[in-house]
């Protein structure tokens, strides 16, 4: 049970320490492991993220965890249904990168939802909402810096000034407001945490060896089949593969790419994402850890490339596509 929502619970503890005048970036006693310590760099959330999440820190952690799950899953499901008229629940339940993020209490899906709805609002002409969501998404750059930059560039190119203006104002409110409330020194603590964070996690892109070239080839085939006319989806796919952080939950954005590009995606490859976990690593080296991560991520691409199995659900999917 100690791993259930572990990241979220520790983040809430960080915010409580910050609210009481301490350094939220550590080190400080681990609230989940008596006698343990949370090291500097355990997380690298920028200070505005802590400010936004502060109201949750005053709720019991089971309640705040359920609320953050609802804010992540419900908009993602709604986006999938509006995009393809299919549910995204199989991805959430069966695909390891998404399920792991949920079990650990990660916020990756929440920020991915902000990016997806920013693009959708921009398509609908709701540029103010799109700009606000992009500013919020920028608080977790590993989710989609490249597609966010693309949306901003398109808005500026087309002189849709409402979007970049709302983005700039929201960013100023988040970053400047945090400095006014907490003092500029909070950013010095954050910079120190970034250095520690980089040392704790593998910082190689997913397309690096040992299996990275295979992932790149699969992604290229996926793009050639389904995504050649979708620049936003292409930038999201490319960003996920080249961002220098090869942890499983960072690949969550692949679910959105597959859902967006191939409405007939089958369910069974999602289950395969759990298969590598049944073969524990004999040696924990950067290469073996990267290989397992890449093998798990590959199942997301296989979901778009493999055919559906025959069954009664296939007719329903074809009718909705």
Coordinates of C-alpha atoms in Angstrom, one line a residue:
X1 CA 0.0 0.0 0.0
X2 CA 2.9 2.4 0.5
X3 CA 3.3 2.7 -3.3
X4 CA -0.3 3.7 -3.9
X5 CA -0.3 7.4 -4.9
X6 CA 3.2 7.6 -3.4
X7 CA 4.3 10.5 -5.7
X8 CA 1.1 12.5 -5.1
X9 CA 1.2 11.9 -1.3
X10 CA 4.8 13.0 -1.1
X11 CA 4.1 16.0 -3.2
X12 CA 1.3 17.0 -0.9
X13 CA 3.8 16.7 2.0
X14 CA 6.2 19.0 0.1
X15 CA 3.5 21.6 -0.2
X16 CA 2.6 21.4 3.5
X17 CA 6.3 21.9 4.4
X18 CA 6.4 24.9 2.0
X19 CA 3.3 26.3 3.6
X20 CA 4.8 26.0 7.0
X21 CA 8.0 27.9 5.9
X22 CA 10.3 25.1 4.9
X23 CA 11.9 24.2 1.6
X24 CA 9.5 22.0 -0.5
X25 CA 12.4 20.7 -2.6
X26 CA 14.1 18.8 0.2
X27 CA 15.8 17.3 1.9
X28 CA 13.2 16.6 4.7
X29 CA 11.9 13.5 6.6
X30 CA 9.9 11.2 4.4
X31 CA 6.2 11.3 5.5
X32 CA 5.6 7.8 4.1
X33 CA 8.7 6.0 5.5
X34 CA 9.5 6.7 9.2
X35 CA 13.2 7.3 9.5
X36 CA 13.6 7.9 5.8
X37 CA 14.5 11.1 4.0
X38 CA 13.2 12.7 0.8
X39 CA 16.3 13.8 -1.0
X40 CA 16.9 17.1 -2.8
X41 CA 15.6 16.7 -6.3
X42 CA 13.0 14.1 -5.5
X43 CA 10.7 16.1 -7.7
X44 CA 11.3 19.0 -10.1
X45 CA 7.8 20.6 -10.3
X46 CA 8.3 24.3 -10.8
X47 CA 7.1 26.6 -8.0
X48 CA 3.8 27.6 -9.8
X49 CA 2.8 23.9 -9.9
X50 CA 3.1 23.8 -6.1
X51 CA 1.1 27.0 -5.7
X52 CA -1.7 25.6 -7.9
X53 CA -1.8 22.3 -6.1
X54 CA -1.7 23.9 -2.7
X55 CA -5.5 23.6 -2.0
X56 CA -5.3 19.8 -2.4
X57 CA -2.7 19.6 0.3
X58 CA -5.3 20.6 3.0
X59 CA -7.5 17.7 2.1
X60 CA -7.1 14.1 3.2
X61 CA -4.8 12.4 0.8
X62 CA -7.4 9.8 -0.4
X63 CA -9.8 12.6 -1.3
X64 CA -7.2 14.7 -3.0
X65 CA -6.0 11.7 -4.9
X66 CA -9.5 10.8 -6.2
X67 CA -10.0 14.5 -7.2
X68 CA -6.8 14.6 -9.2
X69 CA -7.7 11.3 -10.8
X70 CA -11.1 12.6 -11.8
X71 CA -9.5 15.8 -13.3
X72 CA -7.2 13.6 -15.3
X73 CA -9.3 10.6 -16.5
X74 CA -12.7 12.3 -17.2
X75 CA -11.3 15.0 -19.6
X76 CA -9.1 12.4 -21.3
X77 CA -12.1 10.1 -21.8
X78 CA -14.2 13.0 -23.0
X79 CA -11.5 14.0 -25.5
X80 CA -11.2 10.4 -26.8
X81 CA -15.0 10.1 -27.3
X82 CA -15.2 13.4 -29.1
X83 CA -12.2 12.7 -31.3
X84 CA -13.0 9.1 -32.3
X85 CA -16.3 8.1 -30.6
X86 CA -14.4 5.3 -28.7
X87 CA -13.6 5.0 -25.1
X88 CA -10.1 5.5 -23.8
X89 CA -10.6 3.4 -20.7
X90 CA -8.8 0.3 -22.1
X91 CA -5.6 2.4 -22.4
X92 CA -6.0 3.7 -18.8
X93 CA -6.7 0.2 -17.4
X94 CA -4.5 -2.0 -19.5
X95 CA -1.5 0.0 -20.8
X96 CA 1.3 0.0 -18.2
X97 CA 2.6 3.6 -18.8
X98 CA -0.8 5.1 -18.0
X99 CA -1.7 2.7 -15.2
X100 CA 1.6 3.1 -13.6
X101 CA 1.2 6.9 -13.5
X102 CA -2.2 6.5 -11.9
X103 CA -1.0 4.0 -9.3
X104 CA 1.9 6.2 -8.3
X105 CA -0.2 9.4 -8.3
X106 CA 1.7 11.0 -11.2
X107 CA 0.3 14.2 -12.9
X108 CA 1.5 13.3 -16.4
X109 CA -2.0 12.5 -17.7
X110 CA -3.4 15.7 -16.2
X111 CA -0.9 17.9 -18.1
X112 CA -1.4 15.8 -21.3
X113 CA -5.1 16.5 -21.0
X114 CA -4.3 20.2 -20.8
X115 CA -2.3 20.0 -24.1
X116 CA -5.0 17.9 -25.9
X117 CA -7.8 20.3 -25.0
X118 CA -5.7 23.3 -25.8
X119 CA -5.4 22.0 -29.4
X120 CA -9.1 21.2 -29.5
X121 CA -10.1 24.6 -28.2
X122 CA -7.8 26.2 -30.8
X123 CA -9.4 24.2 -33.6
X124 CA -12.8 25.4 -32.3
X125 CA -11.7 29.0 -32.2
X126 CA -11.6 29.3 -28.4
X127 CA -8.2 30.8 -28.4
X128 CA -8.4 32.3 -24.9
X129 CA -9.0 28.9 -23.3
X130 CA -6.3 27.3 -25.5
X131 CA -3.7 29.9 -24.3
X132 CA -4.5 29.4 -20.7
X133 CA -4.2 25.6 -21.0
X134 CA -0.9 25.9 -22.9
X135 CA 0.5 28.0 -20.1
X136 CA -0.6 25.4 -17.5
X137 CA 0.9 22.5 -19.6
X138 CA 4.3 24.3 -19.8
X139 CA 4.6 23.5 -16.1
X140 CA 5.5 20.0 -17.1
X141 CA 7.6 20.3 -20.2
X142 CA 8.2 16.6 -20.7
X143 CA 4.6 16.2 -21.7
X144 CA 4.7 18.2 -24.9
X145 CA 7.0 21.2 -25.3
X146 CA 7.3 20.7 -29.1
X147 CA 3.5 20.5 -29.9
X148 CA 2.8 23.4 -27.6
X149 CA 5.4 25.5 -29.4
X150 CA 3.8 24.5 -32.7
X151 CA 0.4 25.6 -31.6
X152 CA 1.8 29.0 -30.4
X153 CA 3.7 29.4 -33.7
X154 CA 0.6 28.7 -35.8
X155 CA -1.4 31.2 -33.7
X156 CA 1.2 33.9 -34.2
X157 CA 1.6 33.1 -37.9
X158 CA -2.2 33.4 -38.4
X159 CA -2.3 36.5 -36.3
X160 CA -4.7 35.0 -33.8
X161 CA -3.3 37.2 -31.1
X162 CA -5.8 36.2 -28.4
X163 CA -4.1 32.9 -27.9
X164 CA -0.5 34.1 -27.4
X165 CA -1.8 37.0 -25.3
X166 CA -3.7 34.7 -23.0
X167 CA -0.7 32.4 -22.8
X168 CA 1.6 35.2 -21.9
X169 CA -0.8 36.7 -19.3
X170 CA -1.4 33.3 -17.6
X171 CA 2.3 32.5 -17.6
X172 CA 3.1 35.9 -16.0
X173 CA 0.4 35.3 -13.4
X174 CA 1.7 31.8 -12.6
X175 CA 5.5 32.6 -12.5
X176 CA 5.3 36.2 -11.3
X177 CA 2.6 35.6 -8.8
X178 CA 4.5 32.7 -7.2
X179 CA 7.6 35.0 -6.8
X180 CA 5.4 37.6 -5.2
X181 CA 3.8 35.2 -2.8
X182 CA 6.8 32.9 -1.9
X183 CA 9.7 35.2 -2.7
X184 CA 12.2 34.9 -5.5
X185 CA 14.3 32.5 -3.4
X186 CA 11.9 29.7 -4.2
X187 CA 13.3 29.6 -7.7
X188 CA 16.8 29.1 -6.3
X189 CA 15.6 26.1 -4.4
X190 CA 14.0 24.8 -7.6
X191 CA 17.2 25.2 -9.6
X192 CA 19.0 23.1 -7.0
X193 CA 16.3 20.5 -7.2
X194 CA 16.6 20.3 -11.0
X195 CA 20.2 19.3 -10.7
X196 CA 19.4 16.5 -8.2
X197 CA 16.4 15.4 -10.3
X198 CA 18.6 14.9 -13.4
X199 CA 20.8 12.6 -11.4
X200 CA 18.0 10.4 -10.1
X201 CA 16.3 9.6 -13.4
X202 CA 17.6 8.2 -16.7
X203 CA 18.2 11.1 -19.1
X204 CA 18.4 9.4 -22.4
X205 CA 15.7 9.8 -25.1
X206 CA 13.5 6.8 -25.9
X207 CA 15.0 6.5 -29.4
X208 CA 18.5 5.9 -28.1
X209 CA 20.0 2.3 -28.0
X210 CA 19.5 -0.5 -27.3
X211 CA 16.0 -0.7 -28.7
X212 CA 15.5 3.0 -29.6
X213 CA 16.1 2.5 -33.3
X214 CA 13.4 -0.1 -33.4
X215 CA 11.0 2.3 -31.7
X216 CA 12.0 5.0 -34.2
X217 CA 11.2 2.7 -37.2
X218 CA 7.9 1.7 -35.7
X219 CA 7.0 5.4 -35.1
X220 CA 8.0 6.2 -38.7
X221 CA 5.7 3.5 -40.0
X222 CA 2.9 4.7 -37.8
X223 CA 3.4 8.3 -39.1
X224 CA 3.5 7.1 -42.7
X225 CA 0.3 5.2 -42.4
X226 CA -1.8 7.6 -40.4
X227 CA -0.2 10.9 -39.5
X228 CA 1.4 12.5 -42.5
X229 CA -1.2 15.3 -42.5
X230 CA -1.4 15.8 -38.8
X231 CA 1.4 18.1 -37.7
X232 CA 0.2 18.4 -34.1
X233 CA 0.1 14.7 -33.7
X234 CA 3.5 14.4 -35.4
X235 CA 5.1 16.9 -33.1
X236 CA 3.6 15.1 -30.1
X237 CA 5.0 11.7 -31.2
X238 CA 8.4 13.2 -32.0
X239 CA 8.6 15.0 -28.7
X240 CA 7.8 11.9 -26.8
X241 CA 10.6 10.0 -28.5
X242 CA 13.3 12.6 -28.3
X243 CA 12.7 14.2 -24.9
X244 CA 15.8 13.2 -22.7
X245 CA 13.9 11.3 -20.0
X246 CA 13.3 7.6 -20.5
X247 CA 10.8 6.6 -17.8
X248 CA 7.7 4.6 -18.5
X249 CA 5.0 7.2 -17.7
X250 CA 6.6 9.8 -20.0
X251 CA 5.3 7.7 -22.9
X252 CA 1.7 8.4 -21.9
X253 CA 1.3 10.8 -24.8
X254 CA 1.6 7.9 -27.3
X255 CA -1.9 6.8 -26.2
X256 CA -3.2 10.1 -27.5
X257 CA -1.3 9.8 -30.8
X258 CA -2.7 6.3 -31.4
X259 CA -6.2 7.2 -30.4
X260 CA -6.1 10.3 -32.7
X261 CA -4.6 8.5 -35.7
X262 CA -6.1 5.0 -35.8
X263 CA -9.7 4.7 -34.6
X264 CA -9.6 0.9 -35.2
X265 CA -6.8 0.3 -32.6
X266 CA -7.0 -3.2 -31.1
X267 CA -7.0 -3.8 -27.3
X268 CA -4.9 -6.9 -27.0
X269 CA -1.4 -5.2 -27.6
X270 CA -2.1 -3.1 -24.5
X271 CA -2.0 -6.1 -22.3
X272 CA 1.4 -7.0 -23.7
X273 CA 2.9 -3.9 -22.0
X274 CA 2.9 -5.9 -18.7
X275 CA 4.8 -8.8 -20.1
X276 CA 8.3 -7.3 -19.6
X277 CA 7.6 -6.9 -15.9
X278 CA 7.4 -10.7 -15.5
X279 CA 11.1 -10.9 -16.4
X280 CA 13.1 -9.1 -13.6
X281 CA 16.3 -7.5 -14.6
X282 CA 19.4 -9.6 -13.6
X283 CA 21.5 -6.4 -13.7
X284 CA 20.2 -2.9 -13.2
X285 CA 22.3 -0.9 -15.7
X286 CA 21.3 2.1 -17.8
X287 CA 21.1 -0.1 -20.8
X288 CA 19.0 -2.8 -19.3
X289 CA 16.6 -0.3 -17.7
X290 CA 16.3 1.5 -21.0
X291 CA 15.7 -1.7 -22.8
X292 CA 12.8 -2.7 -20.5
X293 CA 11.3 0.8 -20.8
X294 CA 11.5 0.7 -24.6
X295 CA 10.0 -2.7 -24.8
X296 CA 7.0 -1.5 -22.7
X297 CA 6.6 1.7 -24.8
X298 CA 6.7 -0.4 -28.0
X299 CA 3.4 -2.0 -27.2
X300 CA 1.7 1.4 -27.5
X301 CA 3.0 1.7 -31.1
X302 CA 2.0 -1.9 -31.8
X303 CA -1.5 -1.1 -30.8
X304 CA -1.7 1.2 -33.8
X305 CA 0.1 -1.1 -36.2
X306 CA -1.4 -4.6 -35.4
X307 CA -4.8 -5.7 -36.8
X308 CA -7.9 -6.2 -34.7
X309 CA -8.9 -9.6 -33.6
X310 CA -12.2 -10.9 -35.0
X311 CA -15.1 -10.5 -32.6
X312 CA -18.5 -8.8 -32.1
X313 CA -16.8 -5.5 -31.0
X314 CA -15.1 -5.1 -34.3
X315 CA -18.4 -4.4 -36.1
X316 CA -19.3 -1.7 -33.6
X317 CA -15.9 0.0 -34.0
X318 CA -16.2 0.0 -37.8
X319 CA -19.7 1.5 -37.5
X320 CA -18.4 4.4 -35.3
X321 CA -15.3 5.1 -37.5

